[in-house]
N, C-alpha and C. Protein backbone atom coordinates (compact mmCIF):
# COMPACT_ATOMS: atom_id res chain seq x y z
N UNK A 1 -0.11 -25.96 8.20
CA UNK A 1 -0.32 -24.53 8.15
C UNK A 1 -0.73 -24.06 9.54
N UNK A 2 -0.17 -22.94 9.97
CA UNK A 2 -0.49 -22.37 11.27
C UNK A 2 -1.58 -21.33 11.12
N UNK A 3 -2.57 -21.40 11.96
CA UNK A 3 -3.64 -20.40 11.94
C UNK A 3 -3.36 -19.33 12.98
N UNK A 4 -3.72 -18.11 12.66
CA UNK A 4 -3.54 -16.99 13.58
C UNK A 4 -4.53 -17.11 14.72
N UNK A 5 -4.08 -16.76 15.91
CA UNK A 5 -4.98 -16.74 17.06
C UNK A 5 -5.54 -15.34 17.30
N UNK A 6 -5.29 -14.42 16.35
CA UNK A 6 -5.80 -13.06 16.50
C UNK A 6 -7.32 -13.08 16.49
N UNK A 7 -7.93 -12.38 17.44
CA UNK A 7 -9.40 -12.36 17.47
C UNK A 7 -9.96 -11.55 16.30
N UNK A 8 -11.16 -11.88 15.92
CA UNK A 8 -11.86 -11.12 14.88
C UNK A 8 -12.08 -9.71 15.37
N UNK A 9 -11.77 -8.74 14.52
CA UNK A 9 -11.98 -7.35 14.87
C UNK A 9 -12.96 -6.73 13.89
N UNK A 10 -13.97 -6.08 14.43
CA UNK A 10 -14.92 -5.36 13.59
C UNK A 10 -14.70 -3.88 13.84
N UNK A 11 -14.37 -3.16 12.76
CA UNK A 11 -14.15 -1.72 12.87
C UNK A 11 -15.13 -1.04 11.94
N UNK A 12 -15.91 -0.16 12.48
CA UNK A 12 -16.88 0.59 11.70
C UNK A 12 -16.17 1.64 10.86
N UNK A 13 -16.84 2.07 9.80
CA UNK A 13 -16.26 3.04 8.87
C UNK A 13 -15.73 4.28 9.59
N UNK A 14 -16.46 4.78 10.55
CA UNK A 14 -16.05 5.99 11.27
C UNK A 14 -14.79 5.78 12.10
N UNK A 15 -14.42 4.52 12.36
CA UNK A 15 -13.23 4.23 13.17
C UNK A 15 -11.96 4.12 12.32
N UNK A 16 -12.08 4.13 11.02
CA UNK A 16 -10.93 4.00 10.12
C UNK A 16 -10.40 5.39 9.82
N UNK A 17 -9.10 5.55 10.01
CA UNK A 17 -8.48 6.86 9.85
C UNK A 17 -8.60 7.35 8.41
N UNK A 18 -9.02 8.59 8.25
CA UNK A 18 -9.13 9.21 6.92
C UNK A 18 -8.09 10.30 6.81
N UNK A 19 -7.37 10.31 5.68
CA UNK A 19 -6.36 11.34 5.42
C UNK A 19 -6.60 11.89 4.03
N UNK A 20 -6.20 13.14 3.83
CA UNK A 20 -6.27 13.71 2.49
C UNK A 20 -5.16 14.73 2.33
N UNK A 21 -4.74 14.90 1.10
CA UNK A 21 -3.66 15.84 0.83
C UNK A 21 -3.90 16.66 -0.41
N UNK A 22 -5.15 16.84 -0.78
CA UNK A 22 -5.47 17.59 -1.99
C UNK A 22 -5.43 16.72 -3.22
N UNK A 23 -4.36 16.00 -3.43
CA UNK A 23 -4.20 15.11 -4.59
C UNK A 23 -4.51 13.65 -4.25
N UNK A 24 -4.75 13.38 -2.97
CA UNK A 24 -5.10 12.01 -2.57
C UNK A 24 -6.11 12.03 -1.44
N UNK A 25 -6.85 10.93 -1.35
CA UNK A 25 -7.69 10.63 -0.20
C UNK A 25 -7.32 9.22 0.22
N UNK A 26 -7.26 8.98 1.51
CA UNK A 26 -6.81 7.68 1.98
C UNK A 26 -7.60 7.24 3.21
N UNK A 27 -7.74 5.93 3.33
CA UNK A 27 -8.29 5.29 4.52
C UNK A 27 -7.22 4.32 5.00
N UNK A 28 -6.67 4.59 6.17
CA UNK A 28 -5.60 3.78 6.73
C UNK A 28 -6.17 2.96 7.88
N UNK A 29 -6.26 1.67 7.69
CA UNK A 29 -6.87 0.78 8.68
C UNK A 29 -6.00 0.56 9.90
N UNK A 30 -4.68 0.70 9.74
CA UNK A 30 -3.74 0.55 10.86
C UNK A 30 -2.84 1.78 10.91
N UNK A 31 -2.09 1.93 11.99
CA UNK A 31 -1.15 3.05 12.12
C UNK A 31 -0.28 3.13 10.87
N UNK A 32 -0.17 4.35 10.32
CA UNK A 32 0.57 4.55 9.08
C UNK A 32 0.87 6.03 8.94
N UNK A 33 2.09 6.36 8.53
CA UNK A 33 2.49 7.73 8.26
C UNK A 33 2.17 8.61 9.47
N UNK A 34 1.39 9.66 9.30
CA UNK A 34 1.12 10.59 10.40
C UNK A 34 0.08 10.07 11.40
N UNK A 35 -0.60 8.98 11.06
CA UNK A 35 -1.57 8.38 11.98
C UNK A 35 -0.85 7.33 12.83
N UNK A 36 -0.81 7.55 14.13
CA UNK A 36 -0.16 6.60 15.02
C UNK A 36 -1.07 6.27 16.19
N UNK A 37 -1.37 4.99 16.31
CA UNK A 37 -2.15 4.48 17.43
C UNK A 37 -1.47 3.19 17.87
N UNK A 38 -0.76 3.19 19.00
CA UNK A 38 -0.02 2.00 19.41
C UNK A 38 -0.89 0.77 19.63
N UNK A 39 -2.20 0.95 19.78
CA UNK A 39 -3.09 -0.20 19.94
C UNK A 39 -3.62 -0.69 18.59
N UNK A 40 -3.17 -0.06 17.50
CA UNK A 40 -3.67 -0.42 16.16
C UNK A 40 -2.50 -0.49 15.17
N UNK A 41 -1.58 -1.42 15.43
CA UNK A 41 -0.37 -1.54 14.62
C UNK A 41 -0.45 -2.64 13.57
N UNK A 42 -1.60 -3.25 13.40
CA UNK A 42 -1.76 -4.33 12.43
C UNK A 42 -2.34 -5.56 13.10
N UNK A 43 -2.46 -6.61 12.30
CA UNK A 43 -2.95 -7.90 12.81
C UNK A 43 -1.95 -8.96 12.37
N UNK A 44 -1.30 -9.60 13.32
CA UNK A 44 -0.30 -10.60 12.98
C UNK A 44 0.78 -9.98 12.09
N UNK A 45 1.07 -10.62 10.97
CA UNK A 45 2.08 -10.11 10.04
C UNK A 45 1.54 -9.04 9.10
N UNK A 46 0.23 -8.82 9.10
CA UNK A 46 -0.36 -7.77 8.27
C UNK A 46 -0.15 -6.44 8.97
N UNK A 47 0.74 -5.62 8.41
CA UNK A 47 1.14 -4.36 9.05
C UNK A 47 0.40 -3.15 8.48
N UNK A 48 0.05 -3.18 7.18
CA UNK A 48 -0.61 -2.05 6.52
C UNK A 48 -1.78 -2.57 5.70
N UNK A 49 -2.90 -1.87 5.77
CA UNK A 49 -4.04 -2.10 4.88
C UNK A 49 -4.60 -0.71 4.58
N UNK A 50 -4.23 -0.18 3.42
CA UNK A 50 -4.62 1.18 3.03
C UNK A 50 -5.49 1.14 1.79
N UNK A 51 -6.49 1.99 1.76
CA UNK A 51 -7.35 2.18 0.59
C UNK A 51 -7.15 3.63 0.16
N UNK A 52 -6.46 3.82 -0.95
CA UNK A 52 -6.07 5.16 -1.40
C UNK A 52 -6.74 5.51 -2.72
N UNK A 53 -7.02 6.79 -2.90
CA UNK A 53 -7.54 7.33 -4.15
C UNK A 53 -6.65 8.49 -4.57
N UNK A 54 -6.17 8.46 -5.81
CA UNK A 54 -5.37 9.56 -6.35
C UNK A 54 -6.17 10.28 -7.42
N UNK A 55 -6.10 11.61 -7.40
CA UNK A 55 -6.78 12.40 -8.43
C UNK A 55 -6.07 12.17 -9.77
N UNK A 56 -6.71 12.50 -10.90
CA UNK A 56 -6.09 12.30 -12.21
C UNK A 56 -4.68 12.90 -12.29
N UNK A 57 -3.74 12.08 -12.78
CA UNK A 57 -2.37 12.51 -12.98
C UNK A 57 -1.51 12.62 -11.74
N UNK A 58 -2.08 12.39 -10.56
CA UNK A 58 -1.32 12.56 -9.31
C UNK A 58 -0.27 11.47 -9.15
N UNK A 59 0.81 11.83 -8.48
CA UNK A 59 1.87 10.88 -8.19
C UNK A 59 2.16 10.88 -6.69
N UNK A 60 2.33 9.66 -6.15
CA UNK A 60 2.85 9.53 -4.80
C UNK A 60 4.36 9.48 -5.01
N UNK A 61 5.07 10.55 -4.67
CA UNK A 61 6.49 10.66 -5.03
C UNK A 61 7.32 9.47 -4.53
N UNK A 62 8.47 9.28 -5.18
CA UNK A 62 9.37 8.18 -4.82
C UNK A 62 9.70 8.25 -3.33
N UNK A 63 9.64 7.08 -2.70
CA UNK A 63 9.89 6.97 -1.27
C UNK A 63 10.47 5.58 -1.00
N UNK A 64 11.28 5.44 0.06
CA UNK A 64 11.93 4.15 0.33
C UNK A 64 11.10 3.25 1.24
N UNK A 65 11.34 1.95 1.07
CA UNK A 65 10.80 0.94 1.97
C UNK A 65 11.87 -0.12 2.17
N UNK A 66 11.77 -0.81 3.28
CA UNK A 66 12.70 -1.89 3.59
C UNK A 66 11.96 -2.93 4.42
N UNK A 67 12.29 -4.20 4.18
CA UNK A 67 11.71 -5.33 4.92
C UNK A 67 10.19 -5.31 4.92
N UNK A 68 9.64 -5.21 3.70
CA UNK A 68 8.20 -5.21 3.47
C UNK A 68 7.88 -6.12 2.30
N UNK A 69 6.84 -6.91 2.43
CA UNK A 69 6.23 -7.61 1.30
C UNK A 69 4.98 -6.82 0.99
N UNK A 70 4.92 -6.16 -0.14
CA UNK A 70 3.79 -5.31 -0.49
C UNK A 70 2.91 -5.94 -1.55
N UNK A 71 1.62 -5.81 -1.37
CA UNK A 71 0.65 -6.28 -2.36
C UNK A 71 -0.25 -5.11 -2.69
N UNK A 72 -0.37 -4.79 -3.97
CA UNK A 72 -1.23 -3.70 -4.42
C UNK A 72 -2.32 -4.29 -5.30
N UNK A 73 -3.56 -3.91 -5.04
CA UNK A 73 -4.70 -4.30 -5.86
C UNK A 73 -5.34 -3.03 -6.40
N UNK A 74 -5.49 -2.95 -7.72
CA UNK A 74 -6.08 -1.77 -8.36
C UNK A 74 -7.59 -1.94 -8.39
N UNK A 75 -8.29 -1.09 -7.66
CA UNK A 75 -9.75 -1.15 -7.57
C UNK A 75 -10.39 -0.53 -8.80
N UNK A 76 -9.93 0.68 -9.17
CA UNK A 76 -10.47 1.36 -10.35
C UNK A 76 -9.40 2.29 -10.90
N UNK A 77 -9.51 2.57 -12.20
CA UNK A 77 -8.54 3.44 -12.84
C UNK A 77 -7.32 2.67 -13.31
N UNK A 78 -6.22 3.38 -13.50
CA UNK A 78 -4.99 2.79 -14.02
C UNK A 78 -3.82 3.20 -13.13
N UNK A 79 -3.16 2.22 -12.55
CA UNK A 79 -2.06 2.40 -11.59
C UNK A 79 -0.73 2.31 -12.33
N UNK A 80 0.16 3.25 -12.10
CA UNK A 80 1.50 3.22 -12.72
C UNK A 80 2.54 3.09 -11.62
N UNK A 81 3.43 2.10 -11.77
CA UNK A 81 4.48 1.82 -10.80
C UNK A 81 5.84 2.11 -11.42
N UNK A 82 6.76 2.67 -10.63
CA UNK A 82 8.16 2.82 -11.02
C UNK A 82 9.00 2.62 -9.77
N UNK A 83 10.20 2.02 -9.92
CA UNK A 83 11.04 1.82 -8.75
C UNK A 83 12.52 1.95 -9.08
N UNK A 84 13.33 1.97 -8.03
CA UNK A 84 14.77 2.14 -8.17
C UNK A 84 15.47 0.89 -8.69
N UNK A 85 14.75 -0.20 -8.86
CA UNK A 85 15.31 -1.43 -9.41
C UNK A 85 15.20 -1.45 -10.93
N UNK A 86 14.57 -0.42 -11.50
CA UNK A 86 14.39 -0.35 -12.95
C UNK A 86 13.09 -0.94 -13.43
N UNK A 87 12.23 -1.34 -12.50
CA UNK A 87 10.92 -1.89 -12.88
C UNK A 87 9.92 -0.75 -13.05
N UNK A 88 8.96 -0.98 -13.89
CA UNK A 88 7.89 -0.01 -14.06
C UNK A 88 6.81 -0.62 -14.93
N UNK A 89 5.65 -0.04 -14.85
CA UNK A 89 4.56 -0.53 -15.68
C UNK A 89 3.24 0.03 -15.25
N UNK A 90 2.24 -0.29 -16.04
CA UNK A 90 0.88 0.20 -15.82
C UNK A 90 -0.03 -0.99 -15.55
N UNK A 91 -0.84 -0.88 -14.51
CA UNK A 91 -1.78 -1.93 -14.13
C UNK A 91 -3.20 -1.41 -14.24
N UNK A 92 -4.07 -2.10 -15.01
CA UNK A 92 -5.47 -1.69 -15.09
C UNK A 92 -6.26 -2.17 -13.87
N UNK A 93 -7.46 -1.67 -13.72
CA UNK A 93 -8.35 -2.11 -12.64
C UNK A 93 -8.47 -3.63 -12.64
N UNK A 94 -8.47 -4.22 -11.47
CA UNK A 94 -8.57 -5.67 -11.33
C UNK A 94 -7.21 -6.36 -11.27
N UNK A 95 -6.13 -5.61 -11.47
CA UNK A 95 -4.78 -6.18 -11.44
C UNK A 95 -4.20 -6.13 -10.03
N UNK A 96 -3.22 -7.00 -9.81
CA UNK A 96 -2.50 -7.02 -8.54
C UNK A 96 -1.00 -7.05 -8.82
N UNK A 97 -0.24 -6.51 -7.89
CA UNK A 97 1.22 -6.50 -8.00
C UNK A 97 1.81 -6.87 -6.64
N UNK A 98 2.89 -7.65 -6.66
CA UNK A 98 3.62 -7.99 -5.44
C UNK A 98 4.99 -7.33 -5.49
N UNK A 99 5.42 -6.77 -4.39
CA UNK A 99 6.76 -6.19 -4.27
C UNK A 99 7.43 -6.77 -3.03
N UNK A 100 8.66 -7.24 -3.20
CA UNK A 100 9.48 -7.62 -2.07
C UNK A 100 10.52 -6.53 -1.90
N UNK A 101 10.44 -5.81 -0.80
CA UNK A 101 11.37 -4.70 -0.55
C UNK A 101 12.19 -5.02 0.69
N UNK A 102 12.90 -6.14 0.61
CA UNK A 102 13.69 -6.62 1.74
C UNK A 102 14.83 -5.70 2.12
N UNK A 103 15.94 -5.75 1.38
CA UNK A 103 17.10 -4.94 1.73
C UNK A 103 16.92 -3.47 1.36
N UNK A 104 15.80 -3.14 0.71
CA UNK A 104 15.46 -1.75 0.47
C UNK A 104 15.37 -1.36 -0.99
N UNK A 105 14.42 -0.50 -1.31
CA UNK A 105 14.25 0.05 -2.65
C UNK A 105 13.35 1.28 -2.54
N UNK A 106 13.41 2.12 -3.55
CA UNK A 106 12.54 3.28 -3.67
C UNK A 106 11.49 2.98 -4.72
N UNK A 107 10.27 3.50 -4.53
CA UNK A 107 9.25 3.33 -5.56
C UNK A 107 8.27 4.49 -5.51
N UNK A 108 7.52 4.64 -6.59
CA UNK A 108 6.47 5.66 -6.65
C UNK A 108 5.23 5.04 -7.26
N UNK A 109 4.09 5.65 -6.94
CA UNK A 109 2.81 5.25 -7.52
C UNK A 109 2.22 6.48 -8.19
N UNK A 110 1.61 6.26 -9.35
CA UNK A 110 1.02 7.38 -10.09
C UNK A 110 -0.33 6.94 -10.66
N UNK A 111 -1.25 7.89 -10.70
CA UNK A 111 -2.48 7.68 -11.44
C UNK A 111 -2.14 7.94 -12.90
N UNK A 112 -2.15 6.90 -13.69
CA UNK A 112 -1.75 7.00 -15.09
C UNK A 112 -2.73 7.83 -15.91
N UNK A 113 -3.97 7.92 -15.47
CA UNK A 113 -4.99 8.67 -16.21
C UNK A 113 -4.92 10.16 -15.88
N UNK A 114 -5.11 10.97 -16.89
CA UNK A 114 -5.17 12.43 -16.71
C UNK A 114 -6.61 12.91 -16.49
N UNK A 115 -7.59 11.97 -16.60
CA UNK A 115 -8.99 12.39 -16.50
C UNK A 115 -9.81 11.66 -15.44
N UNK A 116 -9.38 10.47 -15.02
CA UNK A 116 -10.16 9.68 -14.06
C UNK A 116 -9.38 9.45 -12.77
N UNK A 117 -10.06 9.45 -11.62
CA UNK A 117 -9.38 9.09 -10.37
C UNK A 117 -9.00 7.61 -10.39
N UNK A 118 -8.07 7.24 -9.54
CA UNK A 118 -7.60 5.86 -9.45
C UNK A 118 -7.62 5.44 -7.99
N UNK A 119 -8.18 4.25 -7.73
CA UNK A 119 -8.24 3.71 -6.37
C UNK A 119 -7.42 2.43 -6.31
N UNK A 120 -6.71 2.27 -5.21
CA UNK A 120 -5.98 1.02 -5.01
C UNK A 120 -5.94 0.67 -3.53
N UNK A 121 -5.78 -0.61 -3.27
CA UNK A 121 -5.61 -1.12 -1.91
C UNK A 121 -4.18 -1.61 -1.82
N UNK A 122 -3.52 -1.22 -0.75
CA UNK A 122 -2.15 -1.67 -0.56
C UNK A 122 -2.03 -2.33 0.81
N UNK A 123 -1.44 -3.52 0.80
CA UNK A 123 -1.21 -4.27 2.03
C UNK A 123 0.28 -4.54 2.17
N UNK A 124 0.77 -4.42 3.38
CA UNK A 124 2.16 -4.75 3.67
C UNK A 124 2.17 -5.89 4.67
N UNK A 125 3.00 -6.87 4.37
CA UNK A 125 3.17 -8.02 5.25
C UNK A 125 4.62 -8.02 5.71
N UNK A 126 4.83 -8.23 7.00
CA UNK A 126 6.18 -8.32 7.54
C UNK A 126 6.78 -9.66 7.13
N UNK A 127 7.91 -9.65 6.41
CA UNK A 127 8.50 -10.92 5.96
C UNK A 127 9.08 -11.72 7.12
N UNK A 128 9.23 -13.01 6.91
CA UNK A 128 9.78 -13.87 7.95
C UNK A 128 11.28 -13.68 8.11
N UNK A 129 11.94 -13.15 7.05
CA UNK A 129 13.39 -12.86 7.11
C UNK A 129 13.64 -11.42 6.71
N UNK A 130 14.61 -10.79 7.34
CA UNK A 130 15.00 -9.43 6.99
C UNK A 130 16.05 -9.46 5.88
N UNK A 131 16.11 -8.37 5.09
CA UNK A 131 17.16 -8.22 4.10
C UNK A 131 17.02 -9.05 2.84
N UNK A 132 15.83 -9.53 2.53
CA UNK A 132 15.59 -10.31 1.32
C UNK A 132 15.90 -9.45 0.10
N UNK A 133 16.40 -10.06 -0.97
CA UNK A 133 16.68 -9.33 -2.20
C UNK A 133 15.40 -8.74 -2.76
N UNK A 134 15.37 -7.42 -3.03
CA UNK A 134 14.16 -6.79 -3.57
C UNK A 134 13.78 -7.34 -4.94
N UNK A 135 12.47 -7.41 -5.20
CA UNK A 135 11.97 -7.84 -6.51
C UNK A 135 10.52 -7.38 -6.66
N UNK A 136 10.09 -7.30 -7.92
CA UNK A 136 8.70 -6.94 -8.22
C UNK A 136 8.17 -8.01 -9.15
């Protein structure tokens, strides 16, 4: 097994980018979406580490990804997944989901609850090969 030579990085809470859109609040640890910092593009193959909160019933609309290995961990609430591959389901707090979005797929995330907020952590890892067959 190869160990990363990336140095340990300590980032204080105030240094983590905060975003909100009325229906969501997010903490993006690396450059993501409208937050761009060329000196903060990830660590090794870890490209995204986001901590998101969706208000009750909110949906992150369908959007495409390609050449991403995604891992979602549900911190609290109930996470609902749907994608263009025909997969879908509901994950309770404490659950994790893996998505391989190699050659490309669309997906959406929704807070399944109409009364409670939902928090999840999403990590994206750059795969070792491009164009892998998508799967969940």
